[in-house]
mmCIF file of C-alpha atoms in Angstrom:
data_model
loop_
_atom_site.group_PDB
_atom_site.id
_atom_site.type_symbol
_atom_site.label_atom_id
_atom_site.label_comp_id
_atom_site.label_asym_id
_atom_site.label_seq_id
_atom_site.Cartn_x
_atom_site.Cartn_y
_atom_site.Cartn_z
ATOM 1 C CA UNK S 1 17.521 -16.030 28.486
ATOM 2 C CA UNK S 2 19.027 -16.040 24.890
ATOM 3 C CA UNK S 3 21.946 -14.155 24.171
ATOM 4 C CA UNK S 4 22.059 -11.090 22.359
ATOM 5 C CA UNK S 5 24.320 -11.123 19.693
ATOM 6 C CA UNK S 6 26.267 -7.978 18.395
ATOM 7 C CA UNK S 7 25.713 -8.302 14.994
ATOM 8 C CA UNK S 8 23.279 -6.085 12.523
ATOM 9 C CA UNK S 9 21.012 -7.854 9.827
ATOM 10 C CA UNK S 10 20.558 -6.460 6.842
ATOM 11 C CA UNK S 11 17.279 -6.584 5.143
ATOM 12 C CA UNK S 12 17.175 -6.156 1.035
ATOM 13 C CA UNK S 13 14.481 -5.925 -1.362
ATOM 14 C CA UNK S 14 16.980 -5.682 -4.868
ATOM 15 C CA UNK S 15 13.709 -5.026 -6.786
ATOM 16 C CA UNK S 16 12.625 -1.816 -4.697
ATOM 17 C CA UNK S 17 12.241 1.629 -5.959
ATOM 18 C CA UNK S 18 12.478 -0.204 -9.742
ATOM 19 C CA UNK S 19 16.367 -1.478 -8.823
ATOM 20 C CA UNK S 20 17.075 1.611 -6.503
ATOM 21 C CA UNK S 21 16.850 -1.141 -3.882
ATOM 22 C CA UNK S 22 20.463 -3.181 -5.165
ATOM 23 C CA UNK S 23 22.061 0.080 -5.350
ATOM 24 C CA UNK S 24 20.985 1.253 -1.975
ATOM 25 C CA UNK S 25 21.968 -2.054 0.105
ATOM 26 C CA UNK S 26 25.300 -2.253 -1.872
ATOM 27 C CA UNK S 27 26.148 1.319 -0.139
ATOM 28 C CA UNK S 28 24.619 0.308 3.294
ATOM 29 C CA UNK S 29 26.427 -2.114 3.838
ATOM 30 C CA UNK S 30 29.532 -1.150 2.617
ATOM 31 C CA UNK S 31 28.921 1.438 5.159
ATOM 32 C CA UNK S 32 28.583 -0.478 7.865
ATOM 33 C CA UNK S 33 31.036 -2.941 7.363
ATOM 34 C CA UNK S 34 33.349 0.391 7.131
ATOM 35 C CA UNK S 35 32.438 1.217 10.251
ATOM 36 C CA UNK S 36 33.523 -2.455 11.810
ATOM 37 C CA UNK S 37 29.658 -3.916 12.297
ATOM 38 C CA UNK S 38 29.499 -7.690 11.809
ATOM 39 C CA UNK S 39 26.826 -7.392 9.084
ATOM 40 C CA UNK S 40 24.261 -10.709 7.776
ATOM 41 C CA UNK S 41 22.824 -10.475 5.020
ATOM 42 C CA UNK S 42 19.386 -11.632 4.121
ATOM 43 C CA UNK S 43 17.890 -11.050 -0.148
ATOM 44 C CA UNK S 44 14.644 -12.173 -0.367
ATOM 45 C CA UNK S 45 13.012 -12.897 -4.131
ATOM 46 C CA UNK S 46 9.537 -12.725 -3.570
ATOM 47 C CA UNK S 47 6.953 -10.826 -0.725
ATOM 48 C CA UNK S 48 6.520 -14.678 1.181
ATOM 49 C CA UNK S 49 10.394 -14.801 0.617
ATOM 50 C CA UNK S 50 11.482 -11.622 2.450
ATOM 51 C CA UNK S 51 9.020 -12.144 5.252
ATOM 52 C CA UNK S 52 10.311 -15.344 5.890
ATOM 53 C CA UNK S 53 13.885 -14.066 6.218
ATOM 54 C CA UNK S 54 13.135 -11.446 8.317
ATOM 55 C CA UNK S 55 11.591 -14.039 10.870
ATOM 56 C CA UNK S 56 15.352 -15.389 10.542
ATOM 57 C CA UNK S 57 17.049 -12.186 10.838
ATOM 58 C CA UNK S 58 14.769 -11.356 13.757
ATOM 59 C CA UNK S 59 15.406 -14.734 15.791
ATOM 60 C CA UNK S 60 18.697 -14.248 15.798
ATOM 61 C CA UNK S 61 18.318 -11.206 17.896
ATOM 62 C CA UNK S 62 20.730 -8.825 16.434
ATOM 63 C CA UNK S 63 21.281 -5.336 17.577
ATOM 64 C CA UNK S 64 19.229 -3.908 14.523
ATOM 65 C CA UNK S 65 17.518 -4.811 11.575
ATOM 66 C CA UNK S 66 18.407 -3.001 8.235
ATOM 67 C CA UNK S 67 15.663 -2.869 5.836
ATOM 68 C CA UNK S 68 16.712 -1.529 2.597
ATOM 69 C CA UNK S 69 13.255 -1.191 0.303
ATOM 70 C CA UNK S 70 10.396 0.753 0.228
ATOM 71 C CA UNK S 71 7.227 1.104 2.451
ATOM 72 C CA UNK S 72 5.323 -2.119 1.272
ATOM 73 C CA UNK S 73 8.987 -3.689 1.509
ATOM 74 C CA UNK S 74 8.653 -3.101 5.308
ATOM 75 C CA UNK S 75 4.695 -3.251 5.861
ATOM 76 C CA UNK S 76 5.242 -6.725 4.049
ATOM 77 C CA UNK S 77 7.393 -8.260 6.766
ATOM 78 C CA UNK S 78 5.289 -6.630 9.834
ATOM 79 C CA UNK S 79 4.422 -9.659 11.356
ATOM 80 C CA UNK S 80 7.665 -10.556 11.334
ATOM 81 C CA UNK S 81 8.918 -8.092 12.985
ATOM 82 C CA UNK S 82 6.081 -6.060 14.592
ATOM 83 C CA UNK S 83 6.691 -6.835 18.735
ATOM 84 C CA UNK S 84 10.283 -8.805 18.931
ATOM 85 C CA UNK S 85 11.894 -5.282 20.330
ATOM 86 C CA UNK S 86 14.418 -5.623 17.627
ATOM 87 C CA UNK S 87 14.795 -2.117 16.351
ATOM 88 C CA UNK S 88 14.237 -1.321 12.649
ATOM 89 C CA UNK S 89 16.680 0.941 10.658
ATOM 90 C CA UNK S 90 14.795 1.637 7.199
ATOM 91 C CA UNK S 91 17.143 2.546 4.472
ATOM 92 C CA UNK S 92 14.532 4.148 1.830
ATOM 93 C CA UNK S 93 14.628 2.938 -1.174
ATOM 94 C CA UNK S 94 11.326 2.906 -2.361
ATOM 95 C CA UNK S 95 8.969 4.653 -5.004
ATOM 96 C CA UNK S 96 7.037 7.245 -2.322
ATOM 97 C CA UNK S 97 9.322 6.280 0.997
ATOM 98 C CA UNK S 98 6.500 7.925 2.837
ATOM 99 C CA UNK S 99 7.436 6.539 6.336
ATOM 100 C CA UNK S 100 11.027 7.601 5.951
ATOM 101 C CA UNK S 101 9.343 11.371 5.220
ATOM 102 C CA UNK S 102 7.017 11.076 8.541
ATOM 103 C CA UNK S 103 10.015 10.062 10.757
ATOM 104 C CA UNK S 104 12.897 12.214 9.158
ATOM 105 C CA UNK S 105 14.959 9.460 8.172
ATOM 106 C CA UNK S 106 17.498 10.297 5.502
ATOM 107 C CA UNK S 107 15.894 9.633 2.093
ATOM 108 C CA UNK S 108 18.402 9.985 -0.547
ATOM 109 C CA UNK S 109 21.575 8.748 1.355
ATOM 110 C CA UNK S 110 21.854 4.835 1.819
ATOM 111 C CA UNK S 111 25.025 5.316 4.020
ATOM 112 C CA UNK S 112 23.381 8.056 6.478
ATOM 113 C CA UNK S 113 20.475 5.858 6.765
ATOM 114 C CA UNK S 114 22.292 2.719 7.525
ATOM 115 C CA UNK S 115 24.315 5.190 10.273
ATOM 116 C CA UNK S 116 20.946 5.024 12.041
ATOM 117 C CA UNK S 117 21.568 1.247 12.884
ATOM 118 C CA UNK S 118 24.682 2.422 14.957
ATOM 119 C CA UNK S 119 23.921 6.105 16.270
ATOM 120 C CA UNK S 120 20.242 6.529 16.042
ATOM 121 C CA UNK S 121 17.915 6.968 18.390
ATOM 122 C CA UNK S 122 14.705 4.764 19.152
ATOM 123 C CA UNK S 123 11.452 5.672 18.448
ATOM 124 C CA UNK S 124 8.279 3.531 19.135
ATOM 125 C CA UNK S 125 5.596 3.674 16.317
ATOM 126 C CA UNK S 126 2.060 2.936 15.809
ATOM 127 C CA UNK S 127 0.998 0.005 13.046
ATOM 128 C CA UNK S 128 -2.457 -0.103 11.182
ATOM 129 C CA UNK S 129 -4.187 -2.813 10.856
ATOM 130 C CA UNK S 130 -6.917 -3.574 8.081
ATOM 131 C CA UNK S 131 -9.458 -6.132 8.237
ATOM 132 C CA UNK S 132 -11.087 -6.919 5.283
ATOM 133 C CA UNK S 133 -12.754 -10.296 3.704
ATOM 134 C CA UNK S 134 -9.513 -11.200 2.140
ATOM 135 C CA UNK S 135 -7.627 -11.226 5.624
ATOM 136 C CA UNK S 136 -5.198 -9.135 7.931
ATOM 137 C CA UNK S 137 -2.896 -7.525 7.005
ATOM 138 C CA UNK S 138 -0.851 -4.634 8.735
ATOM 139 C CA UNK S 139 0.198 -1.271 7.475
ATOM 140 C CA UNK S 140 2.453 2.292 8.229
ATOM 141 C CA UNK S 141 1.147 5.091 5.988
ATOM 142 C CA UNK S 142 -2.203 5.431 4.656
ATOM 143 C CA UNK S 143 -4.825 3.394 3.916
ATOM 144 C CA UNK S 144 -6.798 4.643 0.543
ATOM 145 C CA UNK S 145 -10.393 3.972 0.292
ATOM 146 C CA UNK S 146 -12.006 5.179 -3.386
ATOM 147 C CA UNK S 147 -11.282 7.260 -5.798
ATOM 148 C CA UNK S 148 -7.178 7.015 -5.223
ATOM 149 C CA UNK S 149 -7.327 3.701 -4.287
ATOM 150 C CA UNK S 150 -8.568 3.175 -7.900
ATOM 151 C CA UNK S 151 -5.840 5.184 -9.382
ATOM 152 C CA UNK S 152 -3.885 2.565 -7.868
ATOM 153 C CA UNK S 153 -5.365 -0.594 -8.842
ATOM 154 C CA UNK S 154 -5.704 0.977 -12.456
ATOM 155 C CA UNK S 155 -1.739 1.438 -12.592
ATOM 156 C CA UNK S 156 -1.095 -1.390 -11.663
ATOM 157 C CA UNK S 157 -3.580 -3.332 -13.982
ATOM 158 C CA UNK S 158 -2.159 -1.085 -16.580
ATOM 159 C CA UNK S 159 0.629 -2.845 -19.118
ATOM 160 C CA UNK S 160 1.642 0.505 -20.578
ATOM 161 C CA UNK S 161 3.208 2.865 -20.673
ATOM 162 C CA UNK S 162 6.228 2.756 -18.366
ATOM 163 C CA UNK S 163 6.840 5.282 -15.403
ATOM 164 C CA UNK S 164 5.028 8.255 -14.751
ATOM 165 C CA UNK S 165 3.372 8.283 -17.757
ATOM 166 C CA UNK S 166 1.033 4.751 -16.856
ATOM 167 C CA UNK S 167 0.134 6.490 -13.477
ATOM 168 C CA UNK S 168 -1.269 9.790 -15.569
ATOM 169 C CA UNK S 169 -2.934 7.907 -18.198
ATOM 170 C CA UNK S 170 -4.364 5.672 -14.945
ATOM 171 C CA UNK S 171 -5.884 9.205 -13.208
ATOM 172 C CA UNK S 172 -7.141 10.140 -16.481
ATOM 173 C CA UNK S 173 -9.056 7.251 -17.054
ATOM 174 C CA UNK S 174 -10.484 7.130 -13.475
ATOM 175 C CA UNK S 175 -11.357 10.845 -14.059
ATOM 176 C CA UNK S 176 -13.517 10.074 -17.194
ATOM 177 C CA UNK S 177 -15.377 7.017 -14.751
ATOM 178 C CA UNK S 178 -15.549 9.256 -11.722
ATOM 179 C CA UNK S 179 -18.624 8.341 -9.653
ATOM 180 C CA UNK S 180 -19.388 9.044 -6.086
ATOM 181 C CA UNK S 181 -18.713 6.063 -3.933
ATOM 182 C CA UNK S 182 -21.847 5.300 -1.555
ATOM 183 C CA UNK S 183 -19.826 4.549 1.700
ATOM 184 C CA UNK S 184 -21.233 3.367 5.135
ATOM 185 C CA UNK S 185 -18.676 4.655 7.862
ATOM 186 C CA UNK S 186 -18.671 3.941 11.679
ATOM 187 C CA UNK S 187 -16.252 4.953 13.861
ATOM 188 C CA UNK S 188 -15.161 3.550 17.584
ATOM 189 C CA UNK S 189 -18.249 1.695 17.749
ATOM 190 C CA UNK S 190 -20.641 4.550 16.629
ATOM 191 C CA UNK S 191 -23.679 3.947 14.630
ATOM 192 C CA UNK S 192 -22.744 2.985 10.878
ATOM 193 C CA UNK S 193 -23.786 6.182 8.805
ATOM 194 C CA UNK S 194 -24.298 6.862 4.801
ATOM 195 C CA UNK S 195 -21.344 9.616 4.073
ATOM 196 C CA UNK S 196 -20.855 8.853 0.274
ATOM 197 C CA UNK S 197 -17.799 10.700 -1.453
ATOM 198 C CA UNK S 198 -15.158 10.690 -3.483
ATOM 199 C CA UNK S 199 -12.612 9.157 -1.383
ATOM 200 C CA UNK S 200 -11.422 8.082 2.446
ATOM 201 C CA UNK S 201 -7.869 8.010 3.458
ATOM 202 C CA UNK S 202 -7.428 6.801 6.753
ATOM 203 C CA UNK S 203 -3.975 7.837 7.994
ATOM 204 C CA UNK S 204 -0.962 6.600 10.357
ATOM 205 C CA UNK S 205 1.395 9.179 9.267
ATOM 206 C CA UNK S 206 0.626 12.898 6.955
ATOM 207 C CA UNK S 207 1.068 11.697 3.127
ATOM 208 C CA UNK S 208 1.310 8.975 0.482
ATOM 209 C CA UNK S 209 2.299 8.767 -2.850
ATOM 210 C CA UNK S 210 5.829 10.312 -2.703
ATOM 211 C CA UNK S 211 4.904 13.501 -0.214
ATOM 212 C CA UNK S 212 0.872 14.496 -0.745
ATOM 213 C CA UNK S 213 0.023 15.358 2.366
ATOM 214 C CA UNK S 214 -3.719 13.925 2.629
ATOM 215 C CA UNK S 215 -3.722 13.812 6.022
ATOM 216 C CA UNK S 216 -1.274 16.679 6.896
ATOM 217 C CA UNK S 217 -0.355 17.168 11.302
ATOM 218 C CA UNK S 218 -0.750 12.955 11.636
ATOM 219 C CA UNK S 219 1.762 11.767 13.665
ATOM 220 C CA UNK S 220 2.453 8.055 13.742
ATOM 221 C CA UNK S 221 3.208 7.450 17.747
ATOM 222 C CA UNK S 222 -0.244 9.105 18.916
ATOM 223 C CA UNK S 223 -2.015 5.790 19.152
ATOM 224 C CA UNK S 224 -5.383 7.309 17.010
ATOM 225 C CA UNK S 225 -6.183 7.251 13.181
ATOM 226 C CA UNK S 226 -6.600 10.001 11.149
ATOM 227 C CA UNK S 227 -10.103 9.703 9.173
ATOM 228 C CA UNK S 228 -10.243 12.471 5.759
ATOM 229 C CA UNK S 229 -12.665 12.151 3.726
ATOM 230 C CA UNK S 230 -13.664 14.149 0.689
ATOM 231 C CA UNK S 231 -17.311 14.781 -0.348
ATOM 232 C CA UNK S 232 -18.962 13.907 -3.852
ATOM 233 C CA UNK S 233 -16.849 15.976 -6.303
ATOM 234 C CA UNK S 234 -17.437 16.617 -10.186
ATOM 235 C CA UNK S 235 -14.106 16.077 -12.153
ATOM 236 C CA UNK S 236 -13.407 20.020 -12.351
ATOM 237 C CA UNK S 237 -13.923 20.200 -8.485
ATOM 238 C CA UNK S 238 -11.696 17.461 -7.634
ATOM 239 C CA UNK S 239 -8.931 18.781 -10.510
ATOM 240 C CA UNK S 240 -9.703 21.872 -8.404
ATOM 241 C CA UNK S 241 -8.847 20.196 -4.750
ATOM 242 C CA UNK S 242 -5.451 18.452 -5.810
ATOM 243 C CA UNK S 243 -3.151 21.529 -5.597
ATOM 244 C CA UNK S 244 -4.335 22.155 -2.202
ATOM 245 C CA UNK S 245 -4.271 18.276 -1.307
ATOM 246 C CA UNK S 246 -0.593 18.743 -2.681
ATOM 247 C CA UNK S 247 0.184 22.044 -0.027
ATOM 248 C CA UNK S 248 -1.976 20.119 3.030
ATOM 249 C CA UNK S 249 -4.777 22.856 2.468
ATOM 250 C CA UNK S 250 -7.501 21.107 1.611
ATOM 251 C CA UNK S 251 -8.371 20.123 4.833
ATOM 252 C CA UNK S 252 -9.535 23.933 5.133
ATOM 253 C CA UNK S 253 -12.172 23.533 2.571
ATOM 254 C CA UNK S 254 -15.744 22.485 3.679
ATOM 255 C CA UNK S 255 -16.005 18.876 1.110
ATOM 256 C CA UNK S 256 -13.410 17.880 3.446
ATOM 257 C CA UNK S 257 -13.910 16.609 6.751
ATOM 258 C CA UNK S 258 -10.880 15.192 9.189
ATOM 259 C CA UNK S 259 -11.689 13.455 12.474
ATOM 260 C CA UNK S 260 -9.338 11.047 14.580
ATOM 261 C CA UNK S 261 -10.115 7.716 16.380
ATOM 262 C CA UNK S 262 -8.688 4.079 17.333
ATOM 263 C CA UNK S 263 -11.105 2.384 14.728
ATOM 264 C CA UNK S 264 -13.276 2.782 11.672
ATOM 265 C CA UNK S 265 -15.036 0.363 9.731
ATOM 266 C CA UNK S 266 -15.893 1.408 5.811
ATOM 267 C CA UNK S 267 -17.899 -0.544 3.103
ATOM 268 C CA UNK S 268 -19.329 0.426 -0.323
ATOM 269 C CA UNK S 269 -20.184 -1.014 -3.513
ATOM 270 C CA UNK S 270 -17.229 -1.232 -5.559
ATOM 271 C CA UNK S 271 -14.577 -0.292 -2.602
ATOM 272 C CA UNK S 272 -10.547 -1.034 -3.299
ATOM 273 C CA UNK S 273 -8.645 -0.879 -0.023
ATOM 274 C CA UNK S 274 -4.787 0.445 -0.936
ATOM 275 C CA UNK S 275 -2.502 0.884 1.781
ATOM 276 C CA UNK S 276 1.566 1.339 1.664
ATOM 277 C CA UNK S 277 1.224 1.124 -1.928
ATOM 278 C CA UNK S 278 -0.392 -2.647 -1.740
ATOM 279 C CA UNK S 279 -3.664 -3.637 -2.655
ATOM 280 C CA UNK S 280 -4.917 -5.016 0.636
ATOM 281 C CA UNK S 281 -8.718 -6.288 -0.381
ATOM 282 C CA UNK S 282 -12.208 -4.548 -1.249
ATOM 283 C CA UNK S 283 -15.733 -4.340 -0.185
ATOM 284 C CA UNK S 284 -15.269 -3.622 3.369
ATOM 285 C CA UNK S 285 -12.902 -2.879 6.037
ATOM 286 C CA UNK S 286 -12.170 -2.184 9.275
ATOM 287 C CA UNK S 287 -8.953 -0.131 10.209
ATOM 288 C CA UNK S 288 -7.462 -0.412 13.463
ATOM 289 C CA UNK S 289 -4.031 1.021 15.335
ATOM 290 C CA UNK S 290 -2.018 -0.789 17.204
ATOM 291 C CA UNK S 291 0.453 1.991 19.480
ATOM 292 C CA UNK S 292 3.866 1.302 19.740
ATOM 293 C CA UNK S 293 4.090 -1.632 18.242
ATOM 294 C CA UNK S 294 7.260 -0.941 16.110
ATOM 295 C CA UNK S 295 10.879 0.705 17.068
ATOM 296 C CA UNK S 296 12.431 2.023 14.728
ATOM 297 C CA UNK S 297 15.725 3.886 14.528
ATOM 298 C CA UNK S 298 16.081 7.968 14.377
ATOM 299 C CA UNK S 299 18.189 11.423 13.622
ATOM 300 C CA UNK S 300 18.459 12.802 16.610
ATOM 301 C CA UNK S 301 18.775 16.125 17.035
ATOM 302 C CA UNK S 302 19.323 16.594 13.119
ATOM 303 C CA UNK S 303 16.712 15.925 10.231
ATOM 304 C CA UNK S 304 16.941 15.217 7.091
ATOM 305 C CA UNK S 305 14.917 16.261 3.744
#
């Protein structure tokens, strides 16, 4: 048997959160090294990069892995990761830092995050998994099928403007070329089934994009998928639905229907798959869970906002 070493790794993505993600390791580690941890260090410069140190950091077997970055930081090195028992402590320094919302990790304090390493607690957690013609590829939050999932892929095609403003002008335009989308769902191996609509979010944990709530009561250690999805909506009607979507009402209203299960396949014409903020691959996909296939370290009794 290998020895366990009593060291911490720690995991940075300098680019995350648009810089946020220097900052934040600077004070986690400072932190920890504070607190007498042996701490190794491991930047990565690219997505292939990072996920090849983390296979490093990991076969080393250190007493925790710090991952300072956002959600697609740590979706990104998944396979990595994703069954070595080597729990994860995720400082947040991402754009939406969704996961650290679902698991009440501390989201705007580097040092009380990187605590977690040496106090917290243990929690297993399910992973996504999304099969599309493009490949595998693994995943924490949500999984966006349509009309956000073009939001998304519009932003990000977009050169300008900077900041908020790009992700506006990106609804706006999506708004003006809002069509319904003609899916084909099946779910744990039921008969495929026309249910066209405006969009599909299929869910590990309650919200993306910084807090919305799409899938609001998902928990991410239940071992099932949450399935939303929103019927064809006219542009007032879905301008209508987002302040709801924003409070976790609208699954109350009738356009929306929420169901849970271990699988679901979903193709359409023109489909985008987003999930943890990465475009994962279009046309069809199937969305699986995998339960407790990540640990990751917790508050305890305490949360944090």
């Amino acid at each position: 048997m290998a020895e366990v070493r009593d060291h911490i790794a720690l995991l940075a993505n300098p680019d995350a959160g648009k810089g946020r993600g220097r900052d934040a390791a600077s004070t986690a580690l400072a932190h920890l090294r504070d607190r007498g941890a042996e701490v190794r260090i491991h930047a990565g410069r690219s997505a292939a990069d990072t996920a090849a140190l983390a296979a490093q950091a990991v076969a080393a077997q250190p007493r925790a892995l710090v991952v300072v970055g956002g959600d697609g930081t740590l979706s990104g090195i998944l396979d990595a990761v994703r069954g070595t028992g080597v729990p994860i402590a995720l400082v947040a320094a991402g754009t939406g830092n969704d996961l650290a919302r679902a698991l009440g990790l501390p989201r705007h304090d580097a040092a009380a995050a990187a605590e977690l390493a040496l106090t917290g607690v243990p929690r297993s957690i399910d992973v996504g998994e999304i099969r599309t013609p493009a490949g595998v590829a693994p995943f924490l939050t949500v999984a966006a099928l349509g009309f956000d999932a073009k939001v998304s892929d519009r932003t990000n095609r977009l050169r300008w403007p900077r900041g908020a403003l790009r992700y506006y002008l990106a609804l706006m335009i999506e708004l003006m070329r809002l069509r319904p989308m003609d899916f084909v769902v099946s779910a744990d191996g039921e008969q495929a089934a026309q249910r066209p609509g405006t969009l599909i979010a299929v869910a590990n944990t309650a919200s993306y994009g910084g807090g919305m709530p799409v899938a609001a009561g998902a928990a991410p250690d239940d071992a099932l998928l949450d399935v939303v999805h929103v019927a064809p909506l006219g542009r007032l009607r879905l301008a209508m639905l987002f302040p709801l979507l924003l409070r976790g009402r609208h699954l109350e209203r009738p356009e929306v229907t929420h169901r849970q299960a271990r699988s679901v396949t979903v193709r359409a014409p023109g489909l985008v798959v987003y999930a943890d903020g990465e475009r994962i691959g279009e046309d069809e996909c199937t969305i699986t869970v995998q339960p407790a296939a990540l640990t990751v370290m917790v508050p305890g009794e305490e949360t944090h906002d």
